[in-house]
Tab-separated table of C-alpha atoms and ligand atoms in Angstrom:
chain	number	residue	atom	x	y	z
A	1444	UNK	CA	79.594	66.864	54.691
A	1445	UNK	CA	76.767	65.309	56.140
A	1446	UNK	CA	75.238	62.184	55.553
A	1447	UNK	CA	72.236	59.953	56.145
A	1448	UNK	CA	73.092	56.451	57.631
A	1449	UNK	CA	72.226	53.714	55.264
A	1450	UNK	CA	69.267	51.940	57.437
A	1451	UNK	CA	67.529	48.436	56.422
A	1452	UNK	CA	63.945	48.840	56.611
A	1453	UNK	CA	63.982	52.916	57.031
A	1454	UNK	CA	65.989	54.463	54.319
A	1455	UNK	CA	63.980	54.136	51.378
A	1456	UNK	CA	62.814	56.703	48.807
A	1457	UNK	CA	60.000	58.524	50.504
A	1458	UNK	CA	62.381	58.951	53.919
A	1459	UNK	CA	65.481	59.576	51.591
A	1460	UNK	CA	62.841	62.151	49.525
A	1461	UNK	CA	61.534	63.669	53.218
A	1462	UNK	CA	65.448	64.478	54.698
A	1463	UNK	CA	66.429	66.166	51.324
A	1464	UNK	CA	63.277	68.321	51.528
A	1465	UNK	CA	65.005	68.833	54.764
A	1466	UNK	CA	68.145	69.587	54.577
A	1467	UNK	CA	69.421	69.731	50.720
A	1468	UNK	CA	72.767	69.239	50.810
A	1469	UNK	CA	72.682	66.128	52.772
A	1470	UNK	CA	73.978	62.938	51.253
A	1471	UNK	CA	71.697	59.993	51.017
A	1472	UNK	CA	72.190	56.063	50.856
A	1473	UNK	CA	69.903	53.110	49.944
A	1474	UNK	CA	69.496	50.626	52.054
A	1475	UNK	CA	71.669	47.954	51.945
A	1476	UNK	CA	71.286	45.582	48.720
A	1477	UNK	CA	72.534	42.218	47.739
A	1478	UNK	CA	75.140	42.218	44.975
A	1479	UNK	CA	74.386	38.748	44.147
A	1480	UNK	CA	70.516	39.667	43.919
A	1481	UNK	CA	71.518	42.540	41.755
A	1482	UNK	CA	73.516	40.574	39.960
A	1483	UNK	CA	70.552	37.856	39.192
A	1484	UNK	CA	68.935	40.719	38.438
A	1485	UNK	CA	66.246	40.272	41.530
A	1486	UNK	CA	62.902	41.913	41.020
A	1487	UNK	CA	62.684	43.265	44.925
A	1488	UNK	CA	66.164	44.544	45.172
A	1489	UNK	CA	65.860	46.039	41.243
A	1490	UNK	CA	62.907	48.407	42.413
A	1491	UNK	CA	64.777	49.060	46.236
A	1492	UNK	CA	67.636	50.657	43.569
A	1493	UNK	CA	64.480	53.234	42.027
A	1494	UNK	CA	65.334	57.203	43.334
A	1495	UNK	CA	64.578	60.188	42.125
A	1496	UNK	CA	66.873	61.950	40.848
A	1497	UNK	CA	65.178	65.547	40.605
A	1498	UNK	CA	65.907	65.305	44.780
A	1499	UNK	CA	68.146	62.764	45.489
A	1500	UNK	CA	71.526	63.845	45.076
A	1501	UNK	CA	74.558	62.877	45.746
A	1502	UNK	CA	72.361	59.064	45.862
A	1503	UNK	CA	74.841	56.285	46.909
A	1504	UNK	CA	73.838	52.843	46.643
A	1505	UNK	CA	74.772	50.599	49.486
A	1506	UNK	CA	75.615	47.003	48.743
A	1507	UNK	CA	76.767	43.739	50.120
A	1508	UNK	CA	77.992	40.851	49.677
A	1509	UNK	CA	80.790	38.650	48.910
A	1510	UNK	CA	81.701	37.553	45.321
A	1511	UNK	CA	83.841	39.614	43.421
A	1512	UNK	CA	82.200	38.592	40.291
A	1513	UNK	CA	78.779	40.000	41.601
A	1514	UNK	CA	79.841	43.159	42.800
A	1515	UNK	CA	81.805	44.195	39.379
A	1516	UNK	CA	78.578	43.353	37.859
A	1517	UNK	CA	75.964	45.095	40.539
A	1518	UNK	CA	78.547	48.293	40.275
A	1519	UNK	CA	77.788	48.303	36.284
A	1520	UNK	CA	73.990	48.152	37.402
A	1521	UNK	CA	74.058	50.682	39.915
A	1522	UNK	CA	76.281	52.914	37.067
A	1523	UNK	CA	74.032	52.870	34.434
A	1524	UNK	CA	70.969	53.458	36.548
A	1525	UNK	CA	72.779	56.940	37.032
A	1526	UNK	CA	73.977	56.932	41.241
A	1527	UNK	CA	76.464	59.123	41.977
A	1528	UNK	CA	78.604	56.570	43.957
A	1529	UNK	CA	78.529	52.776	45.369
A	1530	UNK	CA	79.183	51.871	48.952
A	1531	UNK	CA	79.751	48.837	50.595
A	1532	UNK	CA	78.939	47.281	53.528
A	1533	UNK	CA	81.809	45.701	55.535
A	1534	UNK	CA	80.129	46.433	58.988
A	1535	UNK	CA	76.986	44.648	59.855
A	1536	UNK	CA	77.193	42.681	62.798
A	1537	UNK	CA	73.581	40.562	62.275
A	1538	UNK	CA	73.757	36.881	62.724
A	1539	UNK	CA	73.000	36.060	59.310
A	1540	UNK	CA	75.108	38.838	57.362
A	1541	UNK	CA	77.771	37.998	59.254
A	1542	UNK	CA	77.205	33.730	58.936
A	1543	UNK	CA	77.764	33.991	55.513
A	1544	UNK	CA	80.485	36.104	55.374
A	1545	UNK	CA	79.284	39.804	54.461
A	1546	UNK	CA	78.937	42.783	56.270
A	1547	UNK	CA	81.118	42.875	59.193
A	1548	UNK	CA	82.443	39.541	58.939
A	1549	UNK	CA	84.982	41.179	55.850
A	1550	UNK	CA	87.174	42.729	58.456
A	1551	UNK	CA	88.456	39.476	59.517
A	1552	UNK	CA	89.345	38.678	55.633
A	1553	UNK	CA	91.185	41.952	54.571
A	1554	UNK	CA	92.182	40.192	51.443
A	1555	UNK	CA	88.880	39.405	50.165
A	1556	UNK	CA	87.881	43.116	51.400
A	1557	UNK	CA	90.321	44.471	49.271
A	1558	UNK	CA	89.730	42.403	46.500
A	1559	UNK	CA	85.942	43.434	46.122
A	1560	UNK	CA	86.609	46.670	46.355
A	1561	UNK	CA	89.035	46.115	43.593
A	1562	UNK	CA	86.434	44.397	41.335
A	1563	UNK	CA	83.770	46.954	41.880
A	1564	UNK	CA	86.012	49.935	40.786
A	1565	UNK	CA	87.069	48.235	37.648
A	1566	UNK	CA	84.457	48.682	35.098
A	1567	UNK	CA	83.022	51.865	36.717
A	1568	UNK	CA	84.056	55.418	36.763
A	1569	UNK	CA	81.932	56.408	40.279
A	1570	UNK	CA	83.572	56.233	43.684
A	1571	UNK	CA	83.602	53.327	45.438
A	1572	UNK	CA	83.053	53.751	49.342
A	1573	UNK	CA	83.619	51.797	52.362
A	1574	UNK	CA	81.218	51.822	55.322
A	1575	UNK	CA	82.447	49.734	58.506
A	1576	UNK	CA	82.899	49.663	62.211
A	1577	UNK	CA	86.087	49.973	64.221
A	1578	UNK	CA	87.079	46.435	64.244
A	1579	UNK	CA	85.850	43.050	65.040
A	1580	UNK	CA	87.089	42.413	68.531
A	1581	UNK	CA	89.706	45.572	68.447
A	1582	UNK	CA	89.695	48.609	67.160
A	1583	UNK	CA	93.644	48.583	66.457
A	1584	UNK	CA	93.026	47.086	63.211
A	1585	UNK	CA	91.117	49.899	61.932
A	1586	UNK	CA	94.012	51.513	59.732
A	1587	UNK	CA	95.874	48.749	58.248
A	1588	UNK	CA	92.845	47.641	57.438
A	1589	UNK	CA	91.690	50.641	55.563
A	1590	UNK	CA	94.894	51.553	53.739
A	1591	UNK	CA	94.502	47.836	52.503
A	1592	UNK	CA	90.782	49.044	50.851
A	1593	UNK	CA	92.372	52.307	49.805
A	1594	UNK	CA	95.056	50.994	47.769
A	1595	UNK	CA	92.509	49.043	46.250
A	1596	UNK	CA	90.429	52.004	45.214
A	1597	UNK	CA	88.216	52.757	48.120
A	1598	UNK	CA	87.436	56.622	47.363
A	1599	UNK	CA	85.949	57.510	50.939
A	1600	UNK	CA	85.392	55.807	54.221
A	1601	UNK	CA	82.422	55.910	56.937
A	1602	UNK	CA	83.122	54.598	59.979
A	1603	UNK	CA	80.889	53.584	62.682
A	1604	UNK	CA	82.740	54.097	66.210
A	1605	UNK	CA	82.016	50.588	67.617
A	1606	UNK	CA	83.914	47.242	67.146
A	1607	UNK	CA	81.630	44.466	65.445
A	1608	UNK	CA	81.527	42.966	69.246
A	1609	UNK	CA	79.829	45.679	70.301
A	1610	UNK	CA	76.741	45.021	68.076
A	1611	UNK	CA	74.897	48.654	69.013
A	1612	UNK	CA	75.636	48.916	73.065
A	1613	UNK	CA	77.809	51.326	74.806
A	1614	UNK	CA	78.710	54.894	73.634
A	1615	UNK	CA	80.453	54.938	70.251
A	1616	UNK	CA	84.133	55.770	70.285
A	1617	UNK	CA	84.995	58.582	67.358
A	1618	UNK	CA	89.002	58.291	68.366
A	1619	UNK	CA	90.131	55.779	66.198
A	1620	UNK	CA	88.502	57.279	63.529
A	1621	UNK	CA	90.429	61.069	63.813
A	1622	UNK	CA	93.419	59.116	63.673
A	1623	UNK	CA	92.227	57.515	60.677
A	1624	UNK	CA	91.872	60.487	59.001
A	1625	UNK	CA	95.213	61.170	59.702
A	1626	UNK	CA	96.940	58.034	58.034
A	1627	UNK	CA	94.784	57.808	54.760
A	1628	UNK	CA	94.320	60.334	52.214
A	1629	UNK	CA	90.436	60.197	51.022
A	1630	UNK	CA	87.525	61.212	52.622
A	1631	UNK	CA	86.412	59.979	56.110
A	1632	UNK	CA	83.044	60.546	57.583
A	1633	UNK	CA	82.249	59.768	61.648
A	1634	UNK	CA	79.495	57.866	62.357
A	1635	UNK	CA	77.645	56.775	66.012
A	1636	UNK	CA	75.322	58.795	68.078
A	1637	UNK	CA	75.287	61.857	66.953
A	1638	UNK	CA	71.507	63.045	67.956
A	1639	UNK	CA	71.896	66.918	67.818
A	1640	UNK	CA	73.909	69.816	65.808
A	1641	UNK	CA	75.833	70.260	69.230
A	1642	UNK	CA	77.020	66.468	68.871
A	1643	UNK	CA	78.073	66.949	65.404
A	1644	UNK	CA	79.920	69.960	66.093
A	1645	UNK	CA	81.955	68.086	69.072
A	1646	UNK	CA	82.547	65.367	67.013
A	1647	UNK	CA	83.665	66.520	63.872
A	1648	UNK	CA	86.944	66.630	64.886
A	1649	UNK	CA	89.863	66.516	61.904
A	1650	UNK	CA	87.067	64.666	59.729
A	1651	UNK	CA	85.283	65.404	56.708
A	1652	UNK	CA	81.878	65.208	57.972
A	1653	UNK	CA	79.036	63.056	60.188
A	1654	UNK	CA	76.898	60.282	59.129
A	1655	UNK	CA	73.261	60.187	61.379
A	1656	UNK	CA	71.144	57.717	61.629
A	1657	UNK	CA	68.990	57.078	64.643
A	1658	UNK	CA	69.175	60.369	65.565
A	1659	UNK	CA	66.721	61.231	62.804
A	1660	UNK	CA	63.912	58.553	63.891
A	1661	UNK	CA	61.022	61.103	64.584
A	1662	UNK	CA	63.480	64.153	64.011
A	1663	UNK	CA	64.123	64.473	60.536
A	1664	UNK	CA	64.522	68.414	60.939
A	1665	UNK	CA	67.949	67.415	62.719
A	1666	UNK	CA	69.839	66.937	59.398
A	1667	UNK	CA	68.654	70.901	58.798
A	1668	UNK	CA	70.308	71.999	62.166
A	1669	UNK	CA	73.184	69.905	61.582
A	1670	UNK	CA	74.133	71.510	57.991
A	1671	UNK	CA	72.971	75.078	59.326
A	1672	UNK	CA	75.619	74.510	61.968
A	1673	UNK	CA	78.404	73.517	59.766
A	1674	UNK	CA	77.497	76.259	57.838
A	1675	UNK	CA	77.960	78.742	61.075
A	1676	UNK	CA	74.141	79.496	61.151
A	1677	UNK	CA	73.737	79.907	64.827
A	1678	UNK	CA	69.717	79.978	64.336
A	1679	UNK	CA	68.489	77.480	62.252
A	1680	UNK	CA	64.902	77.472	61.249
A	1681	UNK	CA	62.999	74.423	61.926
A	1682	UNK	CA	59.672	73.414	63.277
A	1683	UNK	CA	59.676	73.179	66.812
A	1684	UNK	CA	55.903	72.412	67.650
A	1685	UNK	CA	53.912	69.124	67.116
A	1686	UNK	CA	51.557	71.716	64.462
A	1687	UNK	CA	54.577	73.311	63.139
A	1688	UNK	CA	56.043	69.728	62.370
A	1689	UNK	CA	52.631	68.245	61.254
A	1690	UNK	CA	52.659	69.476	57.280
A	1691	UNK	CA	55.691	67.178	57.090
A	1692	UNK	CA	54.714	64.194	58.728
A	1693	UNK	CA	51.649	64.295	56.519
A	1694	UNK	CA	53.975	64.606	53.656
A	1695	UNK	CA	55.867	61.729	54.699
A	1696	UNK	CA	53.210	59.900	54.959
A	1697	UNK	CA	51.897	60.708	51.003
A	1698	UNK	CA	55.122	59.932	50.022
A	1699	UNK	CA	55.565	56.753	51.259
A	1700	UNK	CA	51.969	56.038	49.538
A	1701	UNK	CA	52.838	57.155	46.056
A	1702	UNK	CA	56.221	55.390	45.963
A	1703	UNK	CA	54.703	52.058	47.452
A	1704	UNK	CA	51.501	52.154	47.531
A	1705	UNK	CA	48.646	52.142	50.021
A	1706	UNK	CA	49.308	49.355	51.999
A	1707	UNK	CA	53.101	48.775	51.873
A	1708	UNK	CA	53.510	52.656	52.225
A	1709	UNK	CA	50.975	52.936	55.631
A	1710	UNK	CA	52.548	49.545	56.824
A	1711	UNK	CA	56.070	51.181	56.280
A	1712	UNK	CA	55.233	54.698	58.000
A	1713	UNK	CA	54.067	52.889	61.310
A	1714	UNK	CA	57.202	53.143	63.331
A	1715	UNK	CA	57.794	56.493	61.600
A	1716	UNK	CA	54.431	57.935	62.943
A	1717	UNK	CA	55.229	56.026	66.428
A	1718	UNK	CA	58.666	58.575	66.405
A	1719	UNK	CA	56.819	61.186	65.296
A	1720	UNK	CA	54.507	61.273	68.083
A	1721	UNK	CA	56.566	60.551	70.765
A	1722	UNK	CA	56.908	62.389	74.181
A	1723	UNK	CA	53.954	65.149	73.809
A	1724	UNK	CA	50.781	64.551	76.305
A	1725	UNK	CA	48.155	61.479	75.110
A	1726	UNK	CA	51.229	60.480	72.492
A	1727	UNK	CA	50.478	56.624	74.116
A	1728	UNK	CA	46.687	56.864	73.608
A	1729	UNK	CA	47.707	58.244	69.742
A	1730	UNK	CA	50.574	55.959	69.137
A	1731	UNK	CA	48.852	52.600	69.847
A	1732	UNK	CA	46.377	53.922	66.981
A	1733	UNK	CA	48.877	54.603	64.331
A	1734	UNK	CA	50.596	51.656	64.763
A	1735	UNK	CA	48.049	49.555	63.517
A	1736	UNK	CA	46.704	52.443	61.094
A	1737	UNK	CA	46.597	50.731	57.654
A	1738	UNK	CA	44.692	53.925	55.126
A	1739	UNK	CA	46.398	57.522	54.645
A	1740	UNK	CA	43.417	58.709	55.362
A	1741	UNK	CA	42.959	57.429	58.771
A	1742	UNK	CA	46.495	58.417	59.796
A	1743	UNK	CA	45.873	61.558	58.326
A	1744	UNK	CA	42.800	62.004	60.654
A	1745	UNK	CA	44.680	60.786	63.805
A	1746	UNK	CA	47.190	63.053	63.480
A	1747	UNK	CA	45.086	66.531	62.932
A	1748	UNK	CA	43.248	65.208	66.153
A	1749	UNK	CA	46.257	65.817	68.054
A	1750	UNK	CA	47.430	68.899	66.441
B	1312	FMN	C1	67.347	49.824	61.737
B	1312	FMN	C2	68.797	49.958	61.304
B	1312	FMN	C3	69.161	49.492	60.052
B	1312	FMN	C4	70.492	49.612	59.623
B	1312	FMN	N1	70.818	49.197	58.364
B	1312	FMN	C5	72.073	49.448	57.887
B	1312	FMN	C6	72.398	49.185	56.528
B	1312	FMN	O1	71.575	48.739	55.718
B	1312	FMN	N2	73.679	49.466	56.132
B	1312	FMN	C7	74.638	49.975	56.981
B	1312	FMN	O2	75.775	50.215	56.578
B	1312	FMN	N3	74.328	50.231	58.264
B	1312	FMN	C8	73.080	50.010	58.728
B	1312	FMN	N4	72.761	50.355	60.013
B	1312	FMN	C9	73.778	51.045	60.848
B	1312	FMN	C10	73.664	52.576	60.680
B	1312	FMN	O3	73.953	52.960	59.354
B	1312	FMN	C11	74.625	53.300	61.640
B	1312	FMN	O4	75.939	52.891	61.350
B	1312	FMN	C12	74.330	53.015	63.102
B	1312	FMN	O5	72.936	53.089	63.367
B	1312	FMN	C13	75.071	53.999	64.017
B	1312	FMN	O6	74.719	55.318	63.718
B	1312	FMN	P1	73.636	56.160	64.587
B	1312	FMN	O7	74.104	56.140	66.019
B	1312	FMN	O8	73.674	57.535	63.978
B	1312	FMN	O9	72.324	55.464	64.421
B	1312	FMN	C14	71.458	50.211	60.474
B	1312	FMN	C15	71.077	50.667	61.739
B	1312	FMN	C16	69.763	50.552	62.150
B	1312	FMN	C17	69.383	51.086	63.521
């Protein structure tokens, strides 16, 4: 198995769209959305829940929160808009998540972790996920605390191999998470730093797959390399070149612009086209031009001038 990362601000359609032109078989996430804007029924967060579902399969939308009430009536949302599964977020460490209680800050309240998970399986019949991080200060509690959310109905876990503390420094720390595996009996997918097929393959360990994130900033082809690997391809086929990888950063770029729109979409692809660009002679001169680049035509041009 092999996911994408949920990411705030970078997984939406036209990047979920671009890694399962990709690499098919990968499994994609929103971004993470409010249960109690879903449940108010929130214009924004309403359209961030729009996918396509001709390419986007398995899609699991990510939520947070933390009111029972609104997550048993986000999962009927999220249901009936036809995903495939709902996850939620117990392991954001930012200030404000955490101040009020969501993200991360539900592994120092098990009970109230279990109890939304409880409430978002009951009127649905998709799985109900758990993404979160080893612990809060320790990464001892990382079992209990899961068998907790799987006898409450959590149908797979993804687990990010740093303790909230740890916000995103050091190197992440997959042991805790084989001997997860071990003590639970549902799926459970390794997440943290995994930048290359060779990384997935040395961590994949006893689990049931890898989740990537950063890693594909700039790199989508990854995901491809990844899956050929766990597939025992030993020589995947992906662009190599800046002008072999150009017909898909152009597509990226019309994709963001159909989904959202000229302006949103070519304000949205500026750190994209920053990766994209990154680390090939001039990329400096080119990169301080996309990323104030505002029509897809002018990005468009920028980019054939390098190729
Ligand atoms: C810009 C950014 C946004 C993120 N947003 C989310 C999010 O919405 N939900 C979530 O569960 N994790 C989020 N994360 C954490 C990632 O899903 C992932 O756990 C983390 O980046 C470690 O994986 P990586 O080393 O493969 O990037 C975010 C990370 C980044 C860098």
């Amino acid at each position: 198995m092999v996911a994408l990362a949920p990411m705030a601000g970078v997984t939406d359609a036209s990047y979920r769209q671009l890694i399962k032109k990709i690499a098919p078989g990968v499994i994609v996430y929103t971004e993470f959305l409010s249960t109690d804007a879903l449940a108010y029924g929130a214009k924004k967060t309403m359209e961030m829940l729009s996918f396509d579902a001709s390419i986007e399969r398995p899609f699991i939308v990510q939520v947070f929160g933390d009111t029972p009430q609104h997550f048993l009536e986000a999962a009927k949302i999220i249901e009936d808009i036809g995903a495939d599964g709902i996850d939620i977020n117990m392991g954001c460490p930012a200030a404000k998540v955490v101040s009020s209680c969501h993200g991360a800050a539900l592994i120092k309240n098990p009970k109230l972790a279990a109890e939304l998970v409880h409430m978002t399986c009951k009127e649905v019949k998709i799985p109900v996920s758990v993404k979160t991080r080893l612990g809060w200060d320790r990464a001892d509690t990382l079992i209990s605390f899961c068998k907790g959310l799987e006898e409450a109905g959590a149908a797979a876990f993804a687990i990010h191999g740093r303790r909230y503390c740890d916000k995103f420094t050091g190197k992440a720390d997959w042991s805790q998470i084989y001997e997860l595996k071990k003590a639970v009996n549902v799926p459970v997918i390794g997440n943290g730093d995994v930048n290359s097929a060779q990384d997935a393959i040395e961590k994949l360990g006893n689990l049931d797959g890898v989740m990537v994130g950063r890693g594909t900033y700039g790199n989508p082809w990854v995901m491809a390399e990844i899956c050929d690997a766990f597939a025992g391809k030993v020589a995947p086929v992906v662009p190599k070149t800046y002008i072999e990888k150009l017909p898909m950063i152009l597509e990226h770029c019309e994709l963001s612009v159909a989904i959202k729109g000229e302006r949103l979409g070519m304000l949205e692809m500026r750190r994209h086209l920053s990766s994209y660009v990154k680390g090939f002679d001039g990329a400096s001169d080119l990169r301080g031009k996309l990323v104030r680049v505002e029509k897809l035509q002018e990005a468009k041009a920028l980019l054939m001038s390098a190729a």
